[in-house]
Short mmCIF file of C-alpha atoms in Angstrom, two decimals:
data_model
loop_
_atom_site.label_atom_id
_atom_site.label_comp_id
_atom_site.label_asym_id
_atom_site.label_seq_id
_atom_site.Cartn_x
_atom_site.Cartn_y
_atom_site.Cartn_z
CA UNK A 23 -20.39 3.18 -9.04
CA UNK A 24 -16.94 4.59 -8.68
CA UNK A 25 -13.97 2.44 -7.96
CA UNK A 26 -13.49 3.71 -4.39
CA UNK A 27 -17.18 3.02 -3.72
CA UNK A 28 -16.91 -0.50 -5.16
CA UNK A 29 -13.98 -1.28 -3.03
CA UNK A 30 -15.65 0.10 0.07
CA UNK A 31 -18.74 -2.11 -0.43
CA UNK A 32 -16.68 -5.14 -1.51
CA UNK A 33 -14.46 -5.16 1.62
CA UNK A 34 -17.07 -4.00 4.11
CA UNK A 35 -19.07 -7.06 3.26
CA UNK A 36 -16.06 -9.47 3.68
CA UNK A 37 -16.56 -10.18 7.40
CA UNK A 38 -14.19 -13.18 7.50
CA UNK A 39 -11.35 -11.29 5.73
CA UNK A 40 -8.56 -12.25 8.16
CA UNK A 41 -9.63 -15.83 8.61
CA UNK A 42 -10.11 -16.36 4.89
CA UNK A 43 -6.75 -15.07 3.99
CA UNK A 44 -5.02 -16.98 6.79
CA UNK A 45 -6.54 -20.16 5.68
CA UNK A 46 -5.51 -19.37 2.01
CA UNK A 47 -1.87 -18.84 3.06
CA UNK A 48 -1.81 -15.15 2.35
CA UNK A 49 1.89 -13.91 2.67
CA UNK A 50 2.07 -10.41 1.11
CA UNK A 51 1.86 -8.29 4.29
CA UNK A 52 4.40 -10.38 6.05
CA UNK A 53 6.77 -10.27 3.05
CA UNK A 54 6.35 -6.44 2.79
CA UNK A 55 6.81 -5.79 6.56
CA UNK A 56 9.91 -7.84 6.62
CA UNK A 57 11.40 -6.05 3.62
CA UNK A 58 10.49 -2.46 4.54
CA UNK A 59 11.03 -2.40 8.36
CA UNK A 60 14.85 -2.16 8.13
CA UNK A 61 14.45 1.21 6.35
CA UNK A 62 12.25 2.65 8.90
CA UNK A 63 13.43 4.68 11.93
CA UNK A 64 12.04 5.03 15.39
CA UNK A 65 11.05 8.67 14.92
CA UNK A 66 9.46 8.20 11.51
CA UNK A 67 5.75 8.78 10.71
CA UNK A 68 4.53 6.08 8.36
CA UNK A 69 1.23 5.84 6.40
CA UNK A 70 -0.32 2.61 5.42
CA UNK A 71 -2.58 3.21 2.50
CA UNK A 72 -5.37 0.58 2.06
CA UNK A 73 -4.63 -0.80 5.52
CA UNK A 74 -7.63 -3.12 5.60
CA UNK A 75 -7.79 -4.93 8.88
CA UNK A 76 -4.16 -3.98 9.79
CA UNK A 77 -2.30 -6.99 8.67
CA UNK A 78 0.71 -5.00 7.37
CA UNK A 79 0.75 -2.72 10.44
CA UNK A 80 0.87 -5.68 12.75
CA UNK A 81 3.75 -7.10 10.66
CA UNK A 82 5.69 -3.82 11.02
CA UNK A 83 5.24 -3.82 14.77
CA UNK A 84 6.29 -7.52 14.95
CA UNK A 85 9.47 -6.47 12.94
CA UNK A 86 10.26 -3.90 15.54
CA UNK A 87 8.92 -0.68 14.07
CA UNK A 88 8.25 1.76 16.92
CA UNK A 89 7.47 4.94 15.05
CA UNK A 90 4.07 6.49 14.51
CA UNK A 91 1.76 4.50 12.20
CA UNK A 92 -1.28 5.82 10.45
CA UNK A 93 -3.80 3.61 8.62
CA UNK A 94 -6.19 4.66 5.85
CA UNK A 95 -8.94 2.60 4.23
CA UNK A 96 -12.12 3.14 2.29
CA UNK A 97 -13.91 0.22 4.14
CA UNK A 98 -15.21 1.38 7.49
CA UNK A 99 -15.89 -2.14 8.80
CA UNK A 100 -12.34 -3.46 8.12
CA UNK A 101 -10.85 -0.25 9.33
CA UNK A 102 -12.67 -0.78 12.73
CA UNK A 103 -10.73 -4.04 12.97
CA UNK A 104 -7.40 -2.35 12.24
CA UNK A 105 -8.24 0.31 14.84
CA UNK A 106 -8.80 -2.46 17.48
CA UNK A 107 -5.78 -4.60 16.63
CA UNK A 108 -3.05 -4.65 19.25
CA UNK A 109 0.46 -5.88 19.46
CA UNK A 110 2.57 -6.26 22.63
CA UNK A 111 -0.12 -4.48 24.71
CA UNK A 112 -0.50 -1.34 22.43
CA UNK A 113 -2.75 -0.46 19.55
CA UNK A 114 -0.84 -1.15 16.26
CA UNK A 115 -1.99 2.16 14.61
CA UNK A 116 -1.70 5.53 16.30
CA UNK A 117 -4.44 6.90 14.12
CA UNK A 118 -6.85 5.42 11.58
CA UNK A 119 -8.86 7.22 9.11
CA UNK A 120 -11.53 6.45 6.53
CA UNK A 121 -10.58 7.79 3.06
CA UNK A 122 -9.96 7.33 -0.64
CA UNK A 123 -6.41 6.47 -1.97
CA UNK A 124 -7.02 8.80 -4.87
CA UNK A 125 -7.48 11.78 -2.53
CA UNK A 126 -5.25 11.26 0.48
CA UNK A 127 -6.33 13.82 3.20
CA UNK A 128 -2.89 15.13 4.12
CA UNK A 129 -0.61 17.98 3.07
CA UNK A 130 2.24 17.27 0.80
CA UNK A 131 5.37 15.94 2.54
CA UNK A 132 3.62 14.79 5.57
CA UNK A 133 5.27 11.36 6.01
CA UNK A 134 8.68 9.78 6.24
CA UNK A 135 7.37 6.53 4.81
CA UNK A 136 4.34 5.27 2.89
CA UNK A 137 3.46 1.56 2.51
CA UNK A 138 0.71 -0.24 0.76
CA UNK A 139 0.11 -4.02 0.50
CA UNK A 140 -1.76 -5.27 -2.61
CA UNK A 141 -3.87 -2.14 -3.15
CA UNK A 142 -2.03 -0.62 -6.15
CA UNK A 143 -3.10 -2.41 -9.31
CA UNK A 144 -6.65 -2.57 -7.89
CA UNK A 145 -6.22 1.21 -7.85
CA UNK A 146 -4.56 3.14 -10.71
CA UNK A 147 -1.63 5.40 -11.01
CA UNK A 148 -3.23 8.43 -9.42
CA UNK A 149 -3.15 6.56 -6.03
CA UNK A 150 0.58 6.10 -6.55
CA UNK A 151 0.98 9.82 -7.31
CA UNK A 152 -0.92 10.63 -4.06
CA UNK A 153 1.51 8.51 -2.04
CA UNK A 154 4.43 10.35 -3.50
CA UNK A 155 2.83 13.70 -2.86
CA UNK A 156 2.51 13.06 0.84
CA UNK A 157 5.95 11.48 1.00
CA UNK A 158 9.02 13.63 2.26
CA UNK A 159 12.25 13.84 0.31
CA UNK A 160 14.32 10.74 1.00
CA UNK A 161 11.23 9.05 2.32
CA UNK A 162 10.64 5.36 1.77
CA UNK A 163 7.96 3.89 -0.40
CA UNK A 164 7.13 0.24 0.24
CA UNK A 165 4.45 -1.14 -2.10
CA UNK A 166 3.36 -4.53 -3.59
CA UNK A 167 1.15 -3.94 -6.63
CA UNK A 168 -1.45 -6.67 -7.37
CA UNK A 169 -2.06 -8.27 -10.84
CA UNK A 170 -5.19 -10.27 -11.39
CA UNK A 171 -4.65 -12.52 -14.29
CA UNK A 172 -7.36 -12.93 -16.91
CA UNK A 173 -9.21 -9.69 -15.76
CA UNK A 174 -8.58 -7.16 -18.60
CA UNK A 175 -9.55 -4.17 -16.49
CA UNK A 176 -7.26 -5.06 -13.64
CA UNK A 177 -4.46 -6.06 -15.87
CA UNK A 178 -4.63 -2.78 -17.64
CA UNK A 179 -4.65 -0.89 -14.43
CA UNK A 180 -1.68 -2.90 -13.05
CA UNK A 181 0.35 -2.23 -16.23
CA UNK A 182 -0.34 1.41 -15.94
CA UNK A 183 0.82 1.52 -12.31
CA UNK A 184 4.02 -0.21 -13.28
CA UNK A 185 4.60 2.01 -16.37
CA UNK A 186 4.01 5.08 -14.06
CA UNK A 187 6.51 3.61 -11.52
CA UNK A 188 9.08 3.04 -14.24
CA UNK A 189 8.68 6.55 -15.49
CA UNK A 190 9.47 7.92 -11.97
CA UNK A 191 12.47 5.73 -11.68
CA UNK A 192 13.66 6.67 -15.22
CA UNK A 193 13.43 10.29 -14.22
CA UNK A 194 15.27 9.62 -11.10
CA UNK A 195 12.48 10.76 -8.88
CA UNK A 196 12.47 7.30 -7.37
CA UNK A 197 15.55 5.14 -6.51
CA UNK A 198 14.71 1.40 -6.40
CA UNK A 199 16.34 -0.19 -3.22
CA UNK A 200 14.74 -3.60 -3.57
CA UNK A 201 12.53 -5.29 -6.20
CA UNK A 202 11.46 -8.94 -6.27
CA UNK A 203 8.54 -11.16 -7.29
CA UNK A 204 6.33 -12.54 -4.58
CA UNK A 205 4.75 -15.00 -7.03
CA UNK A 206 1.16 -15.60 -6.37
CA UNK A 207 1.44 -14.08 -2.94
CA UNK A 208 0.15 -17.24 -1.18
CA UNK A 209 1.68 -20.29 0.35
CA UNK A 210 0.03 -23.06 -1.41
CA UNK A 211 -1.69 -23.96 -4.70
CA UNK A 212 -1.28 -21.72 -7.84
CA UNK A 213 -3.68 -18.84 -8.15
CA UNK A 214 -4.53 -16.27 -10.81
CA UNK A 215 -2.68 -13.52 -8.96
CA UNK A 216 0.78 -12.10 -9.10
CA UNK A 217 2.64 -9.69 -6.83
CA UNK A 218 5.87 -7.76 -7.06
CA UNK A 219 7.48 -6.05 -4.06
CA UNK A 220 9.17 -2.62 -4.55
CA UNK A 221 11.13 -0.58 -1.93
CA UNK A 222 12.02 2.82 -3.23
CA UNK A 223 13.55 6.14 -2.02
CA UNK A 224 11.98 9.43 -3.05
CA UNK A 225 15.00 11.43 -4.21
CA UNK A 226 13.20 14.91 -4.28
CA UNK A 227 9.85 16.30 -3.35
CA UNK A 228 7.07 15.21 -5.79
CA UNK A 229 5.63 18.25 -7.70
CA UNK A 230 2.11 17.68 -9.26
CA UNK A 231 2.44 17.59 -13.06
CA UNK A 232 0.34 15.69 -15.48
CA UNK A 233 -3.08 14.72 -14.52
CA UNK A 234 -2.49 11.00 -13.73
CA UNK A 235 -5.66 8.79 -13.67
#
């Protein structure tokens, strides 16, 4: 079973997703929405990759973002919840689409901003490259990679995502505007998870190069 199919089945079966995370004190979507919203403009088109049930999108609307918002997720059941989510009398997302973060179904340079909450790290560098491919020059990338401690496969994937991010920063393709640790990502007891928030600007259009995996 491929990684995308595994994620689809895993999250489709998690019917109490919102309730479980609320009870656990999940803070990552709120932290990211607060950090990235000041960089978004009213006329922007923003893509939320791995949008799940729409927690990040709802956070962006709460922070005052009024531009177009598109959500993509592999799990159809959770995406249906995102599609139905409303804020202040309107749907949070202008469009939702089922899809794979490794093969985003949009043309290059389609979006002013791309955001993703706690998906990178569960997915590898190729999903980060896809985000940059669809992002316009001077566009905003707002991400929170996830690290699952003690899981060798996930730790390796997380490190590869950060190494790829550092490569792009070192080549000046990305300019880091904000970077900070979110700790475990939860309000409450310690957990075997760690999260780091990045807000970056794409300084030039991304050109597909090495075959990232």
